[in-house]
Each structure stands twice: as C-alpha cells, then as structure tokens.
PDB file of C-alpha atoms in Angstrom:
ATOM      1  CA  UNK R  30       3.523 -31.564  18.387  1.00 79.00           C
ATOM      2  CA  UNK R  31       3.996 -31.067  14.292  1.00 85.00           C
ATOM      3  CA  UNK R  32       0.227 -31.964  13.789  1.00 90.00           C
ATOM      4  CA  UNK R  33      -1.108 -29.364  16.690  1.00 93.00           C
ATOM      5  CA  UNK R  34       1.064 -26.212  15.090  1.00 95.00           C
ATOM      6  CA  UNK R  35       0.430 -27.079  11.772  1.00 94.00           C
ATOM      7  CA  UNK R  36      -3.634 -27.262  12.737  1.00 95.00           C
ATOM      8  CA  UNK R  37      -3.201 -24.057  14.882  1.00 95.00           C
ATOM      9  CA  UNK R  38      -0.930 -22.276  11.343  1.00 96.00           C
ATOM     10  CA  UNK R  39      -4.298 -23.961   9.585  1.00 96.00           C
ATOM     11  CA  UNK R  40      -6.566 -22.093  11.274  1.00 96.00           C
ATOM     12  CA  UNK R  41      -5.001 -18.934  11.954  1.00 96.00           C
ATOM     13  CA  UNK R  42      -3.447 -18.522   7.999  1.00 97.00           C
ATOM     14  CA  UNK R  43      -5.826 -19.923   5.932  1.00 97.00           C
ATOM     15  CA  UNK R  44      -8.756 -17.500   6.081  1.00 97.00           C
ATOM     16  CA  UNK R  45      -6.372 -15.380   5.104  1.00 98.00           C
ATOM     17  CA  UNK R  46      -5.634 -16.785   1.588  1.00 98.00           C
ATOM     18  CA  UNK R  47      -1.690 -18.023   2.876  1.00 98.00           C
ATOM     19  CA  UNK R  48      -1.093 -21.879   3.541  1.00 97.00           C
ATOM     20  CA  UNK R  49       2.032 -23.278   5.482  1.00 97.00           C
ATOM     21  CA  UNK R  50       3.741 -26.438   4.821  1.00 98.00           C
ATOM     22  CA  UNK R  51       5.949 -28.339   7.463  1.00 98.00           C
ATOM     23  CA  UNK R  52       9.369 -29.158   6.940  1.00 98.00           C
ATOM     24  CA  UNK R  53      12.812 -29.960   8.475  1.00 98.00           C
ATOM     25  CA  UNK R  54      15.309 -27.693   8.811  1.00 98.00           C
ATOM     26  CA  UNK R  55      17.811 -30.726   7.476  1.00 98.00           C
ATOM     27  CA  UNK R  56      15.937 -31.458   4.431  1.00 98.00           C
ATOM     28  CA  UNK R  57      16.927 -27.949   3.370  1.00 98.00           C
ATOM     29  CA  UNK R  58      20.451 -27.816   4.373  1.00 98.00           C
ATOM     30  CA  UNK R  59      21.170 -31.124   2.755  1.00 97.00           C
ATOM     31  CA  UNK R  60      20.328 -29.754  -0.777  1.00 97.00           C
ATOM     32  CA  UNK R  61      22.059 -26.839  -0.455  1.00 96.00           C
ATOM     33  CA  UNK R  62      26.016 -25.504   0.302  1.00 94.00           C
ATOM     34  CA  UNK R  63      26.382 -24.619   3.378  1.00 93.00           C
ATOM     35  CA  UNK R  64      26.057 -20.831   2.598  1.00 90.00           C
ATOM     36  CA  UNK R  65      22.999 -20.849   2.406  1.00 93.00           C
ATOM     37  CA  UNK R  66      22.587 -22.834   5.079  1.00 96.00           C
ATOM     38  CA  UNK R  67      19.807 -22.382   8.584  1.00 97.00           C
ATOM     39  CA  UNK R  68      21.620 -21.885  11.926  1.00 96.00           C
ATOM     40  CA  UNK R  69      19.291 -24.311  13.140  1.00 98.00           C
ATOM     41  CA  UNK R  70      19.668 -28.359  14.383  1.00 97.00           C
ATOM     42  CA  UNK R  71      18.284 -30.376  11.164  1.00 98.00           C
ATOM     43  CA  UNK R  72      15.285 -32.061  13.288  1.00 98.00           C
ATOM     44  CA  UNK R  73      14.111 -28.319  13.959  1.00 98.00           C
ATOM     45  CA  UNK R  74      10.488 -27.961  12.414  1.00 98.00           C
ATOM     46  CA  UNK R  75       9.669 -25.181  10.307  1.00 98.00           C
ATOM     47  CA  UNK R  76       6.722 -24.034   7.927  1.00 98.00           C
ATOM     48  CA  UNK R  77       7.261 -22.271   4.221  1.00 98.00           C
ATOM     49  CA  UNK R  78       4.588 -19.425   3.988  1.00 98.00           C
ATOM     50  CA  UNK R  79       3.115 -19.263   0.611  1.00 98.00           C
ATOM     51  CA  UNK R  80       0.204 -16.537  -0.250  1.00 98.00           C
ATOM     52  CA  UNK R  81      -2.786 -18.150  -2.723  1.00 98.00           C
ATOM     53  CA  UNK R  82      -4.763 -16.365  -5.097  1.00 98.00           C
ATOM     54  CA  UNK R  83      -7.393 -15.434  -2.302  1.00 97.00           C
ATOM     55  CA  UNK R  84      -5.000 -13.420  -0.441  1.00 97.00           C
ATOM     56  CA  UNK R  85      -5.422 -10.398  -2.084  1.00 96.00           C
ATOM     57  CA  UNK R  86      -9.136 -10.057  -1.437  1.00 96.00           C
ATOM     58  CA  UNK R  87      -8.977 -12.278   2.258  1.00 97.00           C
ATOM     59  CA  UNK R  88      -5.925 -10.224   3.646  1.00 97.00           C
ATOM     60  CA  UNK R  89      -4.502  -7.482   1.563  1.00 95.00           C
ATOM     61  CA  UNK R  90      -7.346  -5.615   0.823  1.00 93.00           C
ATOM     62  CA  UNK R  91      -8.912  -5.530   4.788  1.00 94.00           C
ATOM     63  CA  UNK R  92      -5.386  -4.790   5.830  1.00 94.00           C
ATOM     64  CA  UNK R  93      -5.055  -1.778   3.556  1.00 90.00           C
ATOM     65  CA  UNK R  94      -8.385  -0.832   4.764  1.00 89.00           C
ATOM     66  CA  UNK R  95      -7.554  -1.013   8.458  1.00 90.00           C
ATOM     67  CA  UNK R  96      -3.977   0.440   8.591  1.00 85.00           C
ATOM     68  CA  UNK R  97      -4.055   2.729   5.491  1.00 79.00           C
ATOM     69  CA  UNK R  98      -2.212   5.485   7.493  1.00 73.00           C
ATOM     70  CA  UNK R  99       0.716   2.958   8.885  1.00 79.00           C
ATOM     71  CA  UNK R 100       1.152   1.810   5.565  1.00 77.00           C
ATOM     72  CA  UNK R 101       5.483   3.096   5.147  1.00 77.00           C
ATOM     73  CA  UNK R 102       6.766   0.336   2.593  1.00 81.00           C
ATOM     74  CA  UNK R 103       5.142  -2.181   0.072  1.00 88.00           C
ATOM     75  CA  UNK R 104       1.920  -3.072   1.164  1.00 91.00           C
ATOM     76  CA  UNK R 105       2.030  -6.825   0.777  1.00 94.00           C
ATOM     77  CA  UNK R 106       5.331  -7.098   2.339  1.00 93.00           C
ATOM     78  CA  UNK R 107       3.760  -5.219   5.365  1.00 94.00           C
ATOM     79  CA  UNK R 108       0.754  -7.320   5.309  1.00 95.00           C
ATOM     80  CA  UNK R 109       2.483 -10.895   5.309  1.00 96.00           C
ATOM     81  CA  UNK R 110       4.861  -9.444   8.597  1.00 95.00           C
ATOM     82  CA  UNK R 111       1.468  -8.052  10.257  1.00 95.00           C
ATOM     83  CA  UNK R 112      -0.195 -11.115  10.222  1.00 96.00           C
ATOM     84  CA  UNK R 113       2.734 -13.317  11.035  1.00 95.00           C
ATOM     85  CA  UNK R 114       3.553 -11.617  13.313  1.00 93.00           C
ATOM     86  CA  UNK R 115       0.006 -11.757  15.271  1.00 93.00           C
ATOM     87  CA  UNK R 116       0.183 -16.183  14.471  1.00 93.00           C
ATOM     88  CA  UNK R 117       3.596 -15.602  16.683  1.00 91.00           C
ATOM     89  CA  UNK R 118       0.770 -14.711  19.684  1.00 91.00           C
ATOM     90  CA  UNK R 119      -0.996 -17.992  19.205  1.00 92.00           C
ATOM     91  CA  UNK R 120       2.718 -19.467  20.317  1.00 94.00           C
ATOM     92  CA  UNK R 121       3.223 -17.668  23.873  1.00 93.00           C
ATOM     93  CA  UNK R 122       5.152 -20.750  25.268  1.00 92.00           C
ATOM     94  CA  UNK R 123       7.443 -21.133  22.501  1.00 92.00           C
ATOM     95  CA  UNK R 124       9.837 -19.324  20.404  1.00 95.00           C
ATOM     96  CA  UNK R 125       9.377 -18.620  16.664  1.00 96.00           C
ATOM     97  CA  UNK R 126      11.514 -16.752  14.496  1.00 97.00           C
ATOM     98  CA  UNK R 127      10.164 -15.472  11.347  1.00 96.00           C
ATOM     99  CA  UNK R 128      11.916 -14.609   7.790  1.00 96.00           C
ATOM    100  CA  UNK R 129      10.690 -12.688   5.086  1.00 96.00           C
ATOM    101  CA  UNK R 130      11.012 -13.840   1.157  1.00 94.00           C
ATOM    102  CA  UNK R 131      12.450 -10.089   0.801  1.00 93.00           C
ATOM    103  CA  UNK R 132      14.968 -10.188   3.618  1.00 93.00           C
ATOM    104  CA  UNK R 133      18.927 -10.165   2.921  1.00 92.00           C
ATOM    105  CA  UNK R 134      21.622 -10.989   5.140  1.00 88.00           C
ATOM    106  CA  UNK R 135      24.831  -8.184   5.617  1.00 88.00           C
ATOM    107  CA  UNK R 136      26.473 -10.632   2.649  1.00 86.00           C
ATOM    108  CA  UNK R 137      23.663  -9.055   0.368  1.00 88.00           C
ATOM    109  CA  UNK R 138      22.658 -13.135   0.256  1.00 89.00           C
ATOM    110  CA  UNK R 139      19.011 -13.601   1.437  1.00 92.00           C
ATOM    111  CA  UNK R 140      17.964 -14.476   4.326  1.00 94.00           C
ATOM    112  CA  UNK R 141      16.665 -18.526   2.985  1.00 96.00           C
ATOM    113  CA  UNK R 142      15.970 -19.136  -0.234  1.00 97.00           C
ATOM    114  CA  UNK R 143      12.525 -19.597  -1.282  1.00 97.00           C
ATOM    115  CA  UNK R 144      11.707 -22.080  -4.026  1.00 98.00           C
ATOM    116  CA  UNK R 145      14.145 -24.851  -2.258  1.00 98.00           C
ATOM    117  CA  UNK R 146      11.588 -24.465   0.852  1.00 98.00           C
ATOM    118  CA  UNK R 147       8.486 -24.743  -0.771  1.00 98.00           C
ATOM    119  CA  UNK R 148      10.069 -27.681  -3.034  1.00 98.00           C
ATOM    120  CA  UNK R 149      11.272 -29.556   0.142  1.00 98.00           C
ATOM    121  CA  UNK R 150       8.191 -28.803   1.845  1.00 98.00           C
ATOM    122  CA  UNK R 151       6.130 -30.508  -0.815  1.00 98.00           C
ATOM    123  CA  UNK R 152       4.308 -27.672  -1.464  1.00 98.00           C
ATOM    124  CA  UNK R 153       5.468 -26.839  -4.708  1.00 98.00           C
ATOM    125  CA  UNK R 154       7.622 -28.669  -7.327  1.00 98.00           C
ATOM    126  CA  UNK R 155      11.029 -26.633  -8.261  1.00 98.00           C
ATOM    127  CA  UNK R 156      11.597 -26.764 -11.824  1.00 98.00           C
ATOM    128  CA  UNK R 157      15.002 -26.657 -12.789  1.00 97.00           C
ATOM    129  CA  UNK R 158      17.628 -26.614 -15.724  1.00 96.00           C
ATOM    130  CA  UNK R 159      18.683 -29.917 -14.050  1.00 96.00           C
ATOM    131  CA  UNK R 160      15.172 -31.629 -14.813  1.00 97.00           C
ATOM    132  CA  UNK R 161      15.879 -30.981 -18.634  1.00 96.00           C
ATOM    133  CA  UNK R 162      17.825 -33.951 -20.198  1.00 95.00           C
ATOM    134  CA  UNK R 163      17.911 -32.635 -23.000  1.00 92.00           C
ATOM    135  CA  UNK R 164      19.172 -28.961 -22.596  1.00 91.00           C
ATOM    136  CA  UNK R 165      18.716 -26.881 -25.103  1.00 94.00           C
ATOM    137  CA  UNK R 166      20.317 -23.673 -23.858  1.00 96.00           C
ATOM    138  CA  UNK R 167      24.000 -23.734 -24.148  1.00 94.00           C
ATOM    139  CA  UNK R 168      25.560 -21.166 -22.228  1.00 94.00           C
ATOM    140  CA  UNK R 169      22.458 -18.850 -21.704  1.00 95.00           C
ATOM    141  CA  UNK R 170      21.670 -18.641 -17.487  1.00 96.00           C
ATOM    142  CA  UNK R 171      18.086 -20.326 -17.028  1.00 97.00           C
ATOM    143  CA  UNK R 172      16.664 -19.860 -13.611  1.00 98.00           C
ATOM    144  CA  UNK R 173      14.178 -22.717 -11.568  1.00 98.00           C
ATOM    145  CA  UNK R 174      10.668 -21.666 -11.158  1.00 98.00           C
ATOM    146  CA  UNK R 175       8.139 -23.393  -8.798  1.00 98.00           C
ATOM    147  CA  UNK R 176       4.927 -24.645  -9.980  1.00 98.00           C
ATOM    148  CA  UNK R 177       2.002 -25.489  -7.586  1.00 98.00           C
ATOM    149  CA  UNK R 178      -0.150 -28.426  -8.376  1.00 97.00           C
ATOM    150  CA  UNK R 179      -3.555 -26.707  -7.897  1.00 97.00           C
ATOM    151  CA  UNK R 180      -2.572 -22.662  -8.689  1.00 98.00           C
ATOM    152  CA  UNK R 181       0.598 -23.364 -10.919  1.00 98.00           C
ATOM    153  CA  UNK R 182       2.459 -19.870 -10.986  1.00 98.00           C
ATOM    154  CA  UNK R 183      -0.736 -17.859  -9.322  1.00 98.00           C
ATOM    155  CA  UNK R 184       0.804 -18.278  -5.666  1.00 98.00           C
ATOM    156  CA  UNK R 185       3.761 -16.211  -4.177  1.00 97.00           C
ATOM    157  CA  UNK R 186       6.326 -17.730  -1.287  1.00 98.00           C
ATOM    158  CA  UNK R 187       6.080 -14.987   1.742  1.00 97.00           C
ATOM    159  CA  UNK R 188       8.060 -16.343   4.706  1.00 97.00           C
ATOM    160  CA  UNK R 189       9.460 -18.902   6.739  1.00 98.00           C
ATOM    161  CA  UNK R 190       8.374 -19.897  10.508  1.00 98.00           C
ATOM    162  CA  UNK R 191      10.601 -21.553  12.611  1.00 98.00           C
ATOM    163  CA  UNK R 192       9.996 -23.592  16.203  1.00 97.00           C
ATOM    164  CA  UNK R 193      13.827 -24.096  17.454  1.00 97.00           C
ATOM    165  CA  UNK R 194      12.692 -25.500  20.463  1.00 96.00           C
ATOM    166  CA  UNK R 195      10.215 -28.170  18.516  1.00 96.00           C
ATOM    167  CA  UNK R 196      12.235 -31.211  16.927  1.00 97.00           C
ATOM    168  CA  UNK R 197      10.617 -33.693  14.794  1.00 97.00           C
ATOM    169  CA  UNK R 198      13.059 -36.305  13.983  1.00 96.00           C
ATOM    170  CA  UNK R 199      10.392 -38.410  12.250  1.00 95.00           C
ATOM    171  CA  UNK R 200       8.423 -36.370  10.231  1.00 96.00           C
ATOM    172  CA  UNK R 201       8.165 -37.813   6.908  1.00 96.00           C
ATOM    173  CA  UNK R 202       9.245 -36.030   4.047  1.00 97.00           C
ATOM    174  CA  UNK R 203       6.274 -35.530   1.222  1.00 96.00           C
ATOM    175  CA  UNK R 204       7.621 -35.078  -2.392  1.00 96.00           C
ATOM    176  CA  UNK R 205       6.030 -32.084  -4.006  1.00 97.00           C
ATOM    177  CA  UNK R 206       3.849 -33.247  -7.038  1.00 98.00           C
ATOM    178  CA  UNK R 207       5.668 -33.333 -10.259  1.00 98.00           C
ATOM    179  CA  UNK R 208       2.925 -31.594 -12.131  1.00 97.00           C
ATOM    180  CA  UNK R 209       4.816 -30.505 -15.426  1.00 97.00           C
ATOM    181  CA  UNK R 210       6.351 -33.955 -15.836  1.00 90.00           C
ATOM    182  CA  UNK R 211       7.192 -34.388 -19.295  1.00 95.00           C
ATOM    183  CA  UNK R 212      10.265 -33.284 -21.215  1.00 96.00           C
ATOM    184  CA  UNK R 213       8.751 -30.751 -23.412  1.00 97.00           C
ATOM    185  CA  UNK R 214       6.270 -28.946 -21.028  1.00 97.00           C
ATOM    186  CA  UNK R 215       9.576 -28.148 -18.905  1.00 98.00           C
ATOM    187  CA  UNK R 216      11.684 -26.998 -21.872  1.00 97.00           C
ATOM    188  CA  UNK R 217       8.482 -24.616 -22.648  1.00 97.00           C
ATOM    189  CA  UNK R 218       7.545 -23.543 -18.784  1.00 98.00           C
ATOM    190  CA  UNK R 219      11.809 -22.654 -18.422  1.00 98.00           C
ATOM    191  CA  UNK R 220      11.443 -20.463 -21.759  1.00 97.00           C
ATOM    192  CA  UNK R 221       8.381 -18.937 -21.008  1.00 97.00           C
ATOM    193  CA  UNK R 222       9.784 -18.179 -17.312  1.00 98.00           C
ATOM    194  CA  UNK R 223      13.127 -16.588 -18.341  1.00 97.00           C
ATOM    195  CA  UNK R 224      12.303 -15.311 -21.832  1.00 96.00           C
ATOM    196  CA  UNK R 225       8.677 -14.102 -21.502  1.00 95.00           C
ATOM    197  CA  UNK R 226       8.289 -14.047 -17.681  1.00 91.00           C
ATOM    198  CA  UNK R 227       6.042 -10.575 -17.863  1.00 89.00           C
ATOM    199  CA  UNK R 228       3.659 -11.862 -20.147  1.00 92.00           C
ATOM    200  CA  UNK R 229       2.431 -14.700 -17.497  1.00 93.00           C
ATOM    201  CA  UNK R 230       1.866 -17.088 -19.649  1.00 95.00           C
ATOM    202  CA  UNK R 231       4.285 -19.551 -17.762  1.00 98.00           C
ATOM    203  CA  UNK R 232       1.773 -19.205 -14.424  1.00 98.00           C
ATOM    204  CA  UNK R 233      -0.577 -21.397 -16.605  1.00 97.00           C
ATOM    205  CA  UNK R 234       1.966 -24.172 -17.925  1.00 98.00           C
ATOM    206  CA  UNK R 235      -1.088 -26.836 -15.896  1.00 97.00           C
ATOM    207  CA  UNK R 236      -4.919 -26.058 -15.759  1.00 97.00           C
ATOM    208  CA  UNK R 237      -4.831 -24.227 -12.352  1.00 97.00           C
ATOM    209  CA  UNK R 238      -7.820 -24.460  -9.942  1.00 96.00           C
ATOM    210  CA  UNK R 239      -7.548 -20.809  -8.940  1.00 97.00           C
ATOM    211  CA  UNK R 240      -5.932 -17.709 -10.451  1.00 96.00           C
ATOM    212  CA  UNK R 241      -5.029 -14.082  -9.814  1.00 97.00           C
ATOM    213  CA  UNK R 242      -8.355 -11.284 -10.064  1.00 94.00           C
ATOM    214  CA  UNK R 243      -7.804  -8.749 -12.878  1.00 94.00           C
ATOM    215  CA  UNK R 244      -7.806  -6.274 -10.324  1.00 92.00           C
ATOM    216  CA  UNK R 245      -4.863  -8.553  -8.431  1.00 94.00           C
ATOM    217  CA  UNK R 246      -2.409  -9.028 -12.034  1.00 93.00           C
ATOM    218  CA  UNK R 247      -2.764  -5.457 -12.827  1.00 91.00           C
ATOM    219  CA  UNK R 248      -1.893  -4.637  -9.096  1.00 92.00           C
ATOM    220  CA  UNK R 249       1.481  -6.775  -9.770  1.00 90.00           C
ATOM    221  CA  UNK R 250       1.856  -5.760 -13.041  1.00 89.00           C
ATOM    222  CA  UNK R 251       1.872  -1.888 -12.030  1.00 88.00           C
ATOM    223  CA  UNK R 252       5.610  -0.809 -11.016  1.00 87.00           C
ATOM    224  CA  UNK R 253       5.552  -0.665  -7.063  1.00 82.00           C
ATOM    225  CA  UNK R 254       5.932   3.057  -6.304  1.00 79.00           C
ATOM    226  CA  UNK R 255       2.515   3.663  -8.284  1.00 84.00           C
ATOM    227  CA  UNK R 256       0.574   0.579  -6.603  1.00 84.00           C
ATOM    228  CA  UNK R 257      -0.328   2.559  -3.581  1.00 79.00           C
ATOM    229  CA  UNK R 258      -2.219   4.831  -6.060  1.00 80.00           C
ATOM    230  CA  UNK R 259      -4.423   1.316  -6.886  1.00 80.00           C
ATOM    231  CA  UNK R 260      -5.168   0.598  -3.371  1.00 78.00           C
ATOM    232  CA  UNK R 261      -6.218   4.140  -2.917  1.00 74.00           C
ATOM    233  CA  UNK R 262      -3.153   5.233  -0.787  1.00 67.00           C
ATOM    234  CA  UNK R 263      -1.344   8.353  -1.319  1.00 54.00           C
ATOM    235  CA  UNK R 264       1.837   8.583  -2.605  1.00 47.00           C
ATOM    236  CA  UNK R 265       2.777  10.535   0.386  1.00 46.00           C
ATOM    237  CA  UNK R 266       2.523   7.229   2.529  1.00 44.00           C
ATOM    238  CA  UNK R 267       5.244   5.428   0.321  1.00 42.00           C
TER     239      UNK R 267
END
C-alpha cells in the first residue's frame, strides 16, 4: 500500500518541482517530547512535503498565472495548499489530513515540526548543535538546519500528508545521508546558518546539483508584502 501512494504522490508532485518522502508517524514521536507529538497510532504512514528548486518555475509561477485574482495571502503558501489539496482527490477512498510548515496550534506551538520530518524521513540530514563534539559556542542559542544531499539549503519543507487509515508496521526506516560529515564543515554550516543566514552562503556548505534562479533568491530575498509586486500582483490583492 506504501509503494502505490508514494508512486501515485510521485506522479502527481513531482512535475511540480515538490518531492514526498514516506515515514512513520512513530519514528517522529520517538525523537521528540510528547508536545510535540502526532495524534496519530505510530504505524500510521505519512509523507514530508519538501519544494525543490524547480518549483518556482513548475508550480508557482503557472499558479500565479492562473489564480492571480484569488491570490489573498503569500503566494507560495497558497500554492503548496492548492495543489495538495487537489493530490487529496487522487485519494477518494481514503482519508488524508494535510499540515502546513506555517500552521500553529492554539498553544502558538506549530502544528509538526519540520526539519525532524524531513530528517526522519531520510530526506534531509538535520544538523544540529548535538553533532558538534567539539562545541564552540558556550552559551550562545545555535539552531539545527537541514541539508539535502543533492540541493543542500536550495529546498524548502511545505507540508505533511497523513493516511490514518494506512499502517505500515514494516516500513524500513532510511537514514538521511550525512552529507556535511566532518567536524569542521558542521562548526562552519551552524555559523554560517545562525550568524550569516541572509547572506546564503550556508545553502552551499556541499556542491548542490540544483539551485535557486536569480529571479527565485531575489523573490525570497524581497520582504513578503512587496513580493506580490515581483510576480506582477497588485498590492491590493495582499
């Protein structure tokens, strides 16, 4: 059942630039206190929605296009939910809830937290302070970052789709590749992330595959209330 939704997520997601990577809802909950936890059984199957470098031409751009005059909030945001909520269709016979990377629950927590998908997942490794033997930051607060093996920082995680009614007590768990694996590349990719995040410079800590357009980093580099002026939107439609 895993390997027919994750070919039918295949098909439907990736000619739009997003992938979607399998995982168990216990895998999650096990690395994590139980806060944060999903109200779901741990054999539940779910996929962590992450957007590739393509998605800004593949599905941004022709969404904009389409539904410039429905376009209320951020235009990414919008265009992840549109199209995940259409792959919902493909699943008539079963239920699928859907979270958003942007979501929050009434606590003001949100709604899963990304980067501990995508690292369980295998889809992206989680570098953390905790990887650093040698720590060189005393008291200062360092935040993880996740790295992808083929687009390093150039990716974004979007969403999270769940199957409650699908249980997969055997999947196997795939470890995400440990692509910045020695001591100093972390200390330098942590720095980079928390000291000099704007500058992007941590996105390229590996030689990625695939990276953002020009036209797509100085869309994310613009301050969101004057994007919709880049994608030819009025401000009016903010």
């Amino acid at each position: 059942m895993e390997r027919r939704v994750a070919e039918q997520l295949r098909s439907a997601l990736g000619p739009l630039g997003l992938e979607a990577h399998a995982f168990k809802v216990g895998w999650y909950n096990a690395v994590l206190q139980p806060a944060f936890h999903l109200p779901y059984p741990d054999d539940t199957l779910a996929f962590v929605v992450l957007s590739t470098p393509s998605m800004f031409d593949k599905a941004l751009k022709p969404f904009v296009n389409k539904e410039r005059l429905k376009i209320i909030r951020d235009p990414v945001d919008q265009c992840v939910s549109h199209h995940l909520s259409r792959v919902k269709e493909k699943f008539p016979e079963q239920r699928v809830d859907v979270m958003f990377d942007y979501e929050m629950l009434p606590s003001r927590k949100p709604k899963f937290l990304a980067q501990t998908a995508a690292h369980v997942a295998g889809a992206a490794y989680y570098y953390q302070r905790k990887d650093v033997k040698l720590d060189p930051w005393g008291k200062k607060k360092i935040f993880g970052v996740c790295i992808h093996p083929k687009y390093g920082g150039w990716f974004a995680i979007r969403g999270l789709l769940l199957f409650p009614a699908i249980q997969v007590p055997c999947l196997e768990q795939p470890a995400p590749v440990d692509c910045v694996s020695t001591e100093e590349k972390r200390i330098e990719l942590l720095e980079q992330f928390n000291f000099h995040w704007q500058d992007g410079r941590y996105r390229d800590i590996i030689e990625v595959k695939e990276r953002y357009s020009e036209e797509q980093k100085a869309y994310f580099a613009t301050p969101p209330a004057e994007r919709f002026r880049l994608l030819g939107l009025s401000q009016e439609a903010q």
